[in-house]
mmCIF file of N, CA and C in Angstrom:
data_model
loop_
_atom_site.group_PDB
_atom_site.id
_atom_site.type_symbol
_atom_site.label_atom_id
_atom_site.label_comp_id
_atom_site.label_asym_id
_atom_site.label_seq_id
_atom_site.Cartn_x
_atom_site.Cartn_y
_atom_site.Cartn_z
ATOM 1 N N UNK A 2 12.426 14.142 -35.222
ATOM 2 C CA UNK A 2 11.777 13.947 -33.916
ATOM 3 C C UNK A 2 10.373 13.310 -34.062
ATOM 4 N N UNK A 3 10.097 12.215 -33.508
ATOM 5 C CA UNK A 3 8.874 11.407 -33.696
ATOM 6 C C UNK A 3 7.958 11.641 -32.479
ATOM 7 N N UNK A 4 8.251 12.471 -31.603
ATOM 8 C CA UNK A 4 7.290 12.775 -30.479
ATOM 9 C C UNK A 4 6.051 13.307 -30.920
ATOM 10 N N UNK A 5 4.987 12.734 -30.301
ATOM 11 C CA UNK A 5 3.593 13.214 -30.611
ATOM 12 C C UNK A 5 3.147 14.054 -29.355
ATOM 13 N N UNK A 6 2.550 15.208 -29.589
ATOM 14 C CA UNK A 6 2.056 16.029 -28.571
ATOM 15 C C UNK A 6 0.705 15.371 -28.155
ATOM 16 N N UNK A 7 0.470 15.278 -26.843
ATOM 17 C CA UNK A 7 -0.738 14.711 -26.357
ATOM 18 C C UNK A 7 -1.891 15.854 -26.544
ATOM 19 N N UNK A 8 -3.035 15.290 -26.821
ATOM 20 C CA UNK A 8 -4.182 16.284 -27.205
ATOM 21 C C UNK A 8 -4.644 16.973 -25.916
ATOM 22 N N UNK A 9 -5.361 18.149 -26.279
ATOM 23 C CA UNK A 9 -5.607 19.052 -25.181
ATOM 24 C C UNK A 9 -6.597 18.508 -24.179
ATOM 25 N N UNK A 10 -7.580 17.595 -24.564
ATOM 26 C CA UNK A 10 -8.435 17.007 -23.616
ATOM 27 C C UNK A 10 -7.746 16.094 -22.674
ATOM 28 N N UNK A 11 -6.797 15.352 -23.184
ATOM 29 C CA UNK A 11 -6.035 14.352 -22.389
ATOM 30 C C UNK A 11 -5.214 15.143 -21.402
ATOM 31 N N UNK A 12 -4.587 16.315 -21.844
ATOM 32 C CA UNK A 12 -3.670 17.084 -20.965
ATOM 33 C C UNK A 12 -4.546 17.643 -19.915
ATOM 34 N N UNK A 13 -5.683 18.106 -20.140
ATOM 35 C CA UNK A 13 -6.574 18.761 -19.155
ATOM 36 C C UNK A 13 -7.017 17.725 -18.075
ATOM 37 N N UNK A 14 -7.343 16.487 -18.599
ATOM 38 C CA UNK A 14 -7.629 15.319 -17.608
ATOM 39 C C UNK A 14 -6.441 15.068 -16.698
ATOM 40 N N UNK A 15 -5.332 14.847 -17.317
ATOM 41 C CA UNK A 15 -4.085 14.575 -16.545
ATOM 42 C C UNK A 15 -3.755 15.580 -15.558
ATOM 43 N N UNK A 16 -3.869 16.827 -16.009
ATOM 44 C CA UNK A 16 -3.604 17.939 -15.115
ATOM 45 C C UNK A 16 -4.561 17.949 -13.862
ATOM 46 N N UNK A 17 -5.830 17.620 -14.031
ATOM 47 C CA UNK A 17 -6.715 17.523 -12.895
ATOM 48 C C UNK A 17 -6.294 16.413 -11.964
ATOM 49 N N UNK A 18 -5.936 15.314 -12.570
ATOM 50 C CA UNK A 18 -5.373 14.161 -11.788
ATOM 51 C C UNK A 18 -4.152 14.521 -10.957
ATOM 52 N N UNK A 19 -3.190 15.137 -11.653
ATOM 53 C CA UNK A 19 -2.011 15.570 -10.813
ATOM 54 C C UNK A 19 -2.299 16.566 -9.804
ATOM 55 N N UNK A 20 -3.221 17.547 -10.135
ATOM 56 C CA UNK A 20 -3.572 18.566 -9.089
ATOM 57 C C UNK A 20 -4.267 17.811 -7.918
ATOM 58 N N UNK A 21 -5.094 16.850 -8.225
ATOM 59 C CA UNK A 21 -5.823 16.232 -7.168
ATOM 60 C C UNK A 21 -4.765 15.462 -6.161
ATOM 61 N N UNK A 22 -3.693 15.059 -6.638
ATOM 62 C CA UNK A 22 -2.722 14.316 -5.909
ATOM 63 C C UNK A 22 -1.578 15.205 -5.417
ATOM 64 N N UNK A 23 -1.769 16.499 -5.634
ATOM 65 C CA UNK A 23 -0.617 17.577 -5.180
ATOM 66 C C UNK A 23 -0.610 17.743 -3.633
ATOM 67 N N UNK A 24 -1.753 17.193 -2.938
ATOM 68 C CA UNK A 24 -1.686 17.469 -1.480
ATOM 69 C C UNK A 24 -1.460 16.117 -0.692
ATOM 70 N N UNK A 25 -0.502 16.111 0.183
ATOM 71 C CA UNK A 25 -0.117 14.968 0.993
ATOM 72 C C UNK A 25 -1.347 14.326 1.633
ATOM 73 N N UNK A 26 -2.165 15.089 2.098
ATOM 74 C CA UNK A 26 -3.366 14.463 2.829
ATOM 75 C C UNK A 26 -4.155 13.631 1.889
ATOM 76 N N UNK A 27 -4.397 14.219 0.616
ATOM 77 C CA UNK A 27 -5.113 13.498 -0.397
ATOM 78 C C UNK A 27 -4.490 12.217 -0.669
ATOM 79 N N UNK A 28 -3.179 12.267 -0.903
ATOM 80 C CA UNK A 28 -2.428 11.041 -1.199
ATOM 81 C C UNK A 28 -2.727 9.955 0.007
ATOM 82 N N UNK A 29 -2.529 10.507 1.228
ATOM 83 C CA UNK A 29 -2.774 9.589 2.351
ATOM 84 C C UNK A 29 -4.168 8.948 2.358
ATOM 85 N N UNK A 30 -5.129 9.723 2.046
ATOM 86 C CA UNK A 30 -6.493 9.313 2.032
ATOM 87 C C UNK A 30 -6.715 8.236 1.018
ATOM 88 N N UNK A 31 -6.211 8.577 -0.234
ATOM 89 C CA UNK A 31 -6.315 7.641 -1.315
ATOM 90 C C UNK A 31 -5.650 6.301 -1.070
ATOM 91 N N UNK A 32 -4.380 6.330 -0.329
ATOM 92 C CA UNK A 32 -3.729 5.203 0.007
ATOM 93 C C UNK A 32 -4.485 4.376 1.069
ATOM 94 N N UNK A 33 -5.092 5.100 2.055
ATOM 95 C CA UNK A 33 -5.869 4.517 3.062
ATOM 96 C C UNK A 33 -7.077 3.678 2.506
ATOM 97 N N UNK A 34 -7.655 4.351 1.517
ATOM 98 C CA UNK A 34 -8.818 3.696 0.966
ATOM 99 C C UNK A 34 -8.432 2.502 -0.003
ATOM 100 N N UNK A 35 -7.196 2.681 -0.545
ATOM 101 C CA UNK A 35 -6.648 1.523 -1.475
ATOM 102 C C UNK A 35 -6.385 0.380 -0.683
ATOM 103 N N UNK A 36 -5.941 0.470 0.576
ATOM 104 C CA UNK A 36 -5.524 -0.676 1.361
ATOM 105 C C UNK A 36 -6.609 -1.133 2.288
ATOM 106 N N UNK A 37 -7.701 -0.498 2.410
ATOM 107 C CA UNK A 37 -8.848 -0.714 3.214
ATOM 108 C C UNK A 37 -9.423 -2.024 2.964
ATOM 109 N N UNK A 38 -10.046 -2.757 3.937
ATOM 110 C CA UNK A 38 -10.719 -3.978 3.591
ATOM 111 C C UNK A 38 -12.084 -3.837 2.931
ATOM 112 N N UNK A 39 -12.630 -2.516 3.023
ATOM 113 C CA UNK A 39 -13.850 -2.373 2.393
ATOM 114 C C UNK A 39 -14.227 -0.810 2.476
ATOM 115 N N UNK A 40 -15.381 -0.424 2.126
ATOM 116 C CA UNK A 40 -15.661 0.999 2.178
ATOM 117 C C UNK A 40 -15.421 1.594 3.534
ATOM 118 N N UNK A 41 -15.165 2.962 3.606
ATOM 119 C CA UNK A 41 -14.947 3.701 4.894
ATOM 120 C C UNK A 41 -15.690 4.910 4.870
ATOM 121 N N UNK A 42 -16.291 5.314 6.180
ATOM 122 C CA UNK A 42 -16.912 6.555 6.291
ATOM 123 C C UNK A 42 -15.924 7.635 6.494
ATOM 124 N N UNK A 43 -16.418 8.868 6.554
ATOM 125 C CA UNK A 43 -15.561 9.949 6.800
ATOM 126 C C UNK A 43 -15.003 9.867 8.171
ATOM 127 N N UNK A 44 -15.824 9.419 9.124
ATOM 128 C CA UNK A 44 -15.406 9.347 10.592
ATOM 129 C C UNK A 44 -14.277 8.323 10.643
ATOM 130 N N UNK A 45 -14.341 7.225 9.878
ATOM 131 C CA UNK A 45 -13.237 6.230 9.945
ATOM 132 C C UNK A 45 -11.972 6.805 9.370
ATOM 133 N N UNK A 46 -12.138 7.610 8.421
ATOM 134 C CA UNK A 46 -10.963 8.250 7.736
ATOM 135 C C UNK A 46 -10.352 9.147 8.665
ATOM 136 N N UNK A 47 -11.090 10.004 9.327
ATOM 137 C CA UNK A 47 -10.734 10.968 10.252
ATOM 138 C C UNK A 47 -9.990 10.357 11.424
ATOM 139 N N UNK A 48 -10.389 9.269 11.936
ATOM 140 C CA UNK A 48 -9.766 8.560 13.105
ATOM 141 C C UNK A 48 -8.355 8.047 12.571
ATOM 142 N N UNK A 49 -8.250 7.646 11.265
ATOM 143 C CA UNK A 49 -7.005 7.003 10.926
ATOM 144 C C UNK A 49 -6.072 7.984 10.422
ATOM 145 N N UNK A 50 -6.487 9.183 9.897
ATOM 146 C CA UNK A 50 -5.600 10.160 9.442
ATOM 147 C C UNK A 50 -5.266 11.352 10.460
ATOM 148 N N UNK A 51 -6.058 11.320 11.450
ATOM 149 C CA UNK A 51 -5.826 12.410 12.495
ATOM 150 C C UNK A 51 -6.108 13.913 11.899
ATOM 151 N N UNK A 52 -6.821 13.919 10.919
ATOM 152 C CA UNK A 52 -7.175 15.163 10.221
ATOM 153 C C UNK A 52 -8.553 15.403 10.515
ATOM 154 N N UNK A 53 -9.022 16.750 10.623
ATOM 155 C CA UNK A 53 -10.331 17.087 10.978
ATOM 156 C C UNK A 53 -11.338 16.718 9.998
ATOM 157 N N UNK A 54 -12.653 16.437 10.396
ATOM 158 C CA UNK A 54 -13.719 16.100 9.571
ATOM 159 C C UNK A 54 -13.929 17.014 8.472
ATOM 160 N N UNK A 55 -13.962 18.319 8.564
ATOM 161 C CA UNK A 55 -14.196 19.107 7.350
ATOM 162 C C UNK A 55 -13.108 19.085 6.386
ATOM 163 N N UNK A 56 -11.879 19.007 6.896
ATOM 164 C CA UNK A 56 -10.685 18.817 5.980
ATOM 165 C C UNK A 56 -10.851 17.488 5.213
ATOM 166 N N UNK A 57 -10.992 16.379 5.915
ATOM 167 C CA UNK A 57 -11.249 15.125 5.255
ATOM 168 C C UNK A 57 -12.405 15.144 4.153
ATOM 169 N N UNK A 58 -13.400 15.811 4.539
ATOM 170 C CA UNK A 58 -14.625 15.942 3.599
ATOM 171 C C UNK A 58 -14.274 16.695 2.363
ATOM 172 N N UNK A 59 -13.529 17.777 2.580
ATOM 173 C CA UNK A 59 -13.020 18.678 1.460
ATOM 174 C C UNK A 59 -12.063 17.828 0.581
ATOM 175 N N UNK A 60 -11.227 17.127 1.084
ATOM 176 C CA UNK A 60 -10.308 16.277 0.290
ATOM 177 C C UNK A 60 -10.990 15.169 -0.407
ATOM 178 N N UNK A 61 -11.906 14.552 0.221
ATOM 179 C CA UNK A 61 -12.765 13.501 -0.452
ATOM 180 C C UNK A 61 -13.611 13.990 -1.573
ATOM 181 N N UNK A 62 -14.104 15.240 -1.504
ATOM 182 C CA UNK A 62 -14.802 15.878 -2.612
ATOM 183 C C UNK A 62 -13.884 16.063 -3.850
ATOM 184 N N UNK A 63 -12.587 16.408 -3.704
ATOM 185 C CA UNK A 63 -11.662 16.656 -4.656
ATOM 186 C C UNK A 63 -11.313 15.377 -5.318
ATOM 187 N N UNK A 64 -11.131 14.346 -4.556
ATOM 188 C CA UNK A 64 -10.825 12.993 -5.129
ATOM 189 C C UNK A 64 -12.024 12.424 -5.739
ATOM 190 N N UNK A 65 -13.195 12.673 -5.217
ATOM 191 C CA UNK A 65 -14.391 12.315 -6.028
ATOM 192 C C UNK A 65 -14.622 12.972 -7.288
ATOM 193 N N UNK A 66 -14.374 14.347 -7.387
ATOM 194 C CA UNK A 66 -14.549 15.085 -8.535
ATOM 195 C C UNK A 66 -13.699 14.590 -9.684
ATOM 196 N N UNK A 67 -12.566 14.008 -9.408
ATOM 197 C CA UNK A 67 -11.662 13.390 -10.456
ATOM 198 C C UNK A 67 -11.830 11.916 -10.598
ATOM 199 N N UNK A 68 -12.865 11.372 -9.897
ATOM 200 C CA UNK A 68 -13.304 9.962 -9.980
ATOM 201 C C UNK A 68 -12.206 9.062 -9.450
ATOM 202 N N UNK A 69 -11.318 9.536 -8.559
ATOM 203 C CA UNK A 69 -10.448 8.548 -7.828
ATOM 204 C C UNK A 69 -11.076 7.770 -6.714
ATOM 205 N N UNK A 70 -12.178 8.283 -6.201
ATOM 206 C CA UNK A 70 -12.859 7.579 -5.185
ATOM 207 C C UNK A 70 -14.422 7.578 -5.651
ATOM 208 N N UNK A 71 -15.119 6.601 -5.155
ATOM 209 C CA UNK A 71 -16.539 6.512 -5.248
ATOM 210 C C UNK A 71 -17.208 6.864 -3.816
ATOM 211 N N UNK A 72 -18.310 7.478 -3.983
ATOM 212 C CA UNK A 72 -19.136 7.741 -2.682
ATOM 213 C C UNK A 72 -20.414 7.165 -2.874
ATOM 214 N N UNK A 73 -20.866 6.313 -1.882
ATOM 215 C CA UNK A 73 -22.018 5.673 -1.880
ATOM 216 C C UNK A 73 -22.802 6.038 -0.612
ATOM 217 N N UNK A 74 -23.953 6.453 -0.631
ATOM 218 C CA UNK A 74 -24.864 6.854 0.451
ATOM 219 C C UNK A 74 -25.456 5.540 1.025
ATOM 220 N N UNK A 75 -25.321 5.404 2.288
ATOM 221 C CA UNK A 75 -25.932 4.336 3.090
ATOM 222 C C UNK A 75 -26.672 4.917 4.269
ATOM 223 N N UNK A 76 -27.998 5.188 4.130
ATOM 224 C CA UNK A 76 -28.759 5.864 5.172
ATOM 225 C C UNK A 76 -28.314 7.261 5.330
ATOM 226 N N UNK A 77 -27.712 7.659 6.504
ATOM 227 C CA UNK A 77 -27.358 9.009 6.714
ATOM 228 C C UNK A 77 -25.971 9.235 6.566
ATOM 229 N N UNK A 78 -25.187 8.143 6.301
ATOM 230 C CA UNK A 78 -23.713 8.322 6.080
ATOM 231 C C UNK A 78 -23.309 7.948 4.638
ATOM 232 N N UNK A 79 -22.052 8.362 4.360
ATOM 233 C CA UNK A 79 -21.498 8.034 3.047
ATOM 234 C C UNK A 79 -20.333 7.122 3.240
ATOM 235 N N UNK A 80 -20.192 6.238 2.247
ATOM 236 C CA UNK A 80 -19.079 5.375 2.341
ATOM 237 C C UNK A 80 -18.176 5.494 1.153
ATOM 238 N N UNK A 81 -16.825 5.517 1.375
ATOM 239 C CA UNK A 81 -15.942 5.797 0.178
ATOM 240 C C UNK A 81 -15.091 4.608 -0.172
ATOM 241 N N UNK A 82 -14.809 4.352 -1.376
ATOM 242 C CA UNK A 82 -13.872 3.432 -1.989
ATOM 243 C C UNK A 82 -13.148 3.874 -3.033
ATOM 244 N N UNK A 83 -12.073 3.245 -3.286
ATOM 245 C CA UNK A 83 -11.148 3.643 -4.448
ATOM 246 C C UNK A 83 -11.738 3.205 -5.684
ATOM 247 N N UNK A 84 -11.690 4.013 -6.686
ATOM 248 C CA UNK A 84 -12.135 3.679 -8.045
ATOM 249 C C UNK A 84 -10.922 3.055 -8.763
ATOM 250 N N UNK A 85 -10.720 1.744 -8.609
ATOM 251 C CA UNK A 85 -9.573 0.991 -9.061
ATOM 252 C C UNK A 85 -9.358 1.287 -10.643
ATOM 253 N N UNK A 86 -10.331 1.313 -11.418
ATOM 254 C CA UNK A 86 -10.157 1.507 -12.832
ATOM 255 C C UNK A 86 -9.505 2.837 -13.094
ATOM 256 N N UNK A 87 -10.009 3.885 -12.436
ATOM 257 C CA UNK A 87 -9.444 5.173 -12.688
ATOM 258 C C UNK A 87 -8.037 5.364 -12.154
ATOM 259 N N UNK A 88 -7.750 4.918 -10.971
ATOM 260 C CA UNK A 88 -6.376 5.002 -10.370
ATOM 261 C C UNK A 88 -5.401 4.141 -11.241
ATOM 262 N N UNK A 89 -5.882 3.024 -11.670
ATOM 263 C CA UNK A 89 -5.037 2.222 -12.549
ATOM 264 C C UNK A 89 -4.499 2.958 -13.755
ATOM 265 N N UNK A 90 -5.243 3.957 -14.272
ATOM 266 C CA UNK A 90 -4.839 4.751 -15.475
ATOM 267 C C UNK A 90 -3.777 5.705 -15.157
ATOM 268 N N UNK A 91 -3.614 6.110 -13.924
ATOM 269 C CA UNK A 91 -2.685 7.115 -13.493
ATOM 270 C C UNK A 91 -1.172 6.935 -13.911
ATOM 271 N N UNK A 92 -0.657 5.746 -13.822
ATOM 272 C CA UNK A 92 0.774 5.521 -14.426
ATOM 273 C C UNK A 92 0.806 5.779 -15.837
ATOM 274 N N UNK A 93 -0.331 5.354 -16.554
ATOM 275 C CA UNK A 93 -0.257 5.576 -18.063
ATOM 276 C C UNK A 93 -0.273 7.119 -18.355
ATOM 277 N N UNK A 94 -0.925 7.894 -17.568
ATOM 278 C CA UNK A 94 -0.956 9.257 -17.721
ATOM 279 C C UNK A 94 0.429 9.850 -17.496
ATOM 280 N N UNK A 95 1.130 9.509 -16.564
ATOM 281 C CA UNK A 95 2.458 9.979 -16.361
ATOM 282 C C UNK A 95 3.374 9.494 -17.489
ATOM 283 N N UNK A 96 3.194 8.380 -18.026
ATOM 284 C CA UNK A 96 4.047 7.897 -19.195
ATOM 285 C C UNK A 96 3.589 8.827 -20.342
ATOM 286 N N UNK A 97 2.326 9.077 -20.617
ATOM 287 C CA UNK A 97 1.973 9.903 -21.783
ATOM 288 C C UNK A 97 2.524 11.311 -21.656
ATOM 289 N N UNK A 98 2.542 11.866 -20.483
ATOM 290 C CA UNK A 98 3.016 13.244 -20.205
ATOM 291 C C UNK A 98 4.596 13.312 -20.577
ATOM 292 N N UNK A 99 5.223 12.165 -20.183
ATOM 293 C CA UNK A 99 6.736 12.050 -20.382
ATOM 294 C C UNK A 99 7.108 11.603 -21.797
ATOM 295 N N UNK A 100 6.052 11.396 -22.665
ATOM 296 C CA UNK A 100 6.401 10.934 -24.059
ATOM 297 C C UNK A 100 6.773 9.509 -24.171
ATOM 298 N N UNK A 101 6.505 8.644 -23.159
ATOM 299 C CA UNK A 101 6.742 7.320 -23.239
ATOM 300 C C UNK A 101 5.495 6.500 -23.642
ATOM 301 N N UNK A 102 5.641 5.396 -24.388
ATOM 302 C CA UNK A 102 4.451 4.653 -24.675
ATOM 303 C C UNK A 102 3.968 4.128 -23.368
ATOM 304 N N UNK A 103 2.564 3.948 -23.355
ATOM 305 C CA UNK A 103 1.865 3.397 -22.251
ATOM 306 C C UNK A 103 2.148 1.918 -22.172
ATOM 307 N N UNK A 104 2.257 1.419 -20.983
ATOM 308 C CA UNK A 104 2.617 -0.001 -20.851
ATOM 309 C C UNK A 104 1.491 -0.808 -21.408
ATOM 310 N N UNK A 105 1.697 -1.950 -21.980
ATOM 311 C CA UNK A 105 0.672 -2.831 -22.486
ATOM 312 C C UNK A 105 0.376 -3.965 -21.397
ATOM 313 N N UNK A 106 -0.831 -4.512 -21.469
ATOM 314 C CA UNK A 106 -1.163 -5.465 -20.533
ATOM 315 C C UNK A 106 -0.771 -6.795 -20.928
#
């Protein structure tokens, strides 16, 4: 058997990514930000997802903690965007966990 066990640091990183996407509301928020024409405020996300402000803020914090989204302060409000570089690594994480080689560019 030539399978190689992923190292503990990578496993912990991947686990936090999978955990962050284990909630359907977070998946919807990430999708919304990914297809948005530009940065979005919490209020805009609330309007589009029909989820309460405190719930959206909670989910954005989790997505921000794993670097799936960026938060930029502009005056008194915050604007959120997808961290394309981080999210692009997600399929490779799934491949690594399943013991498949990461796709090459």
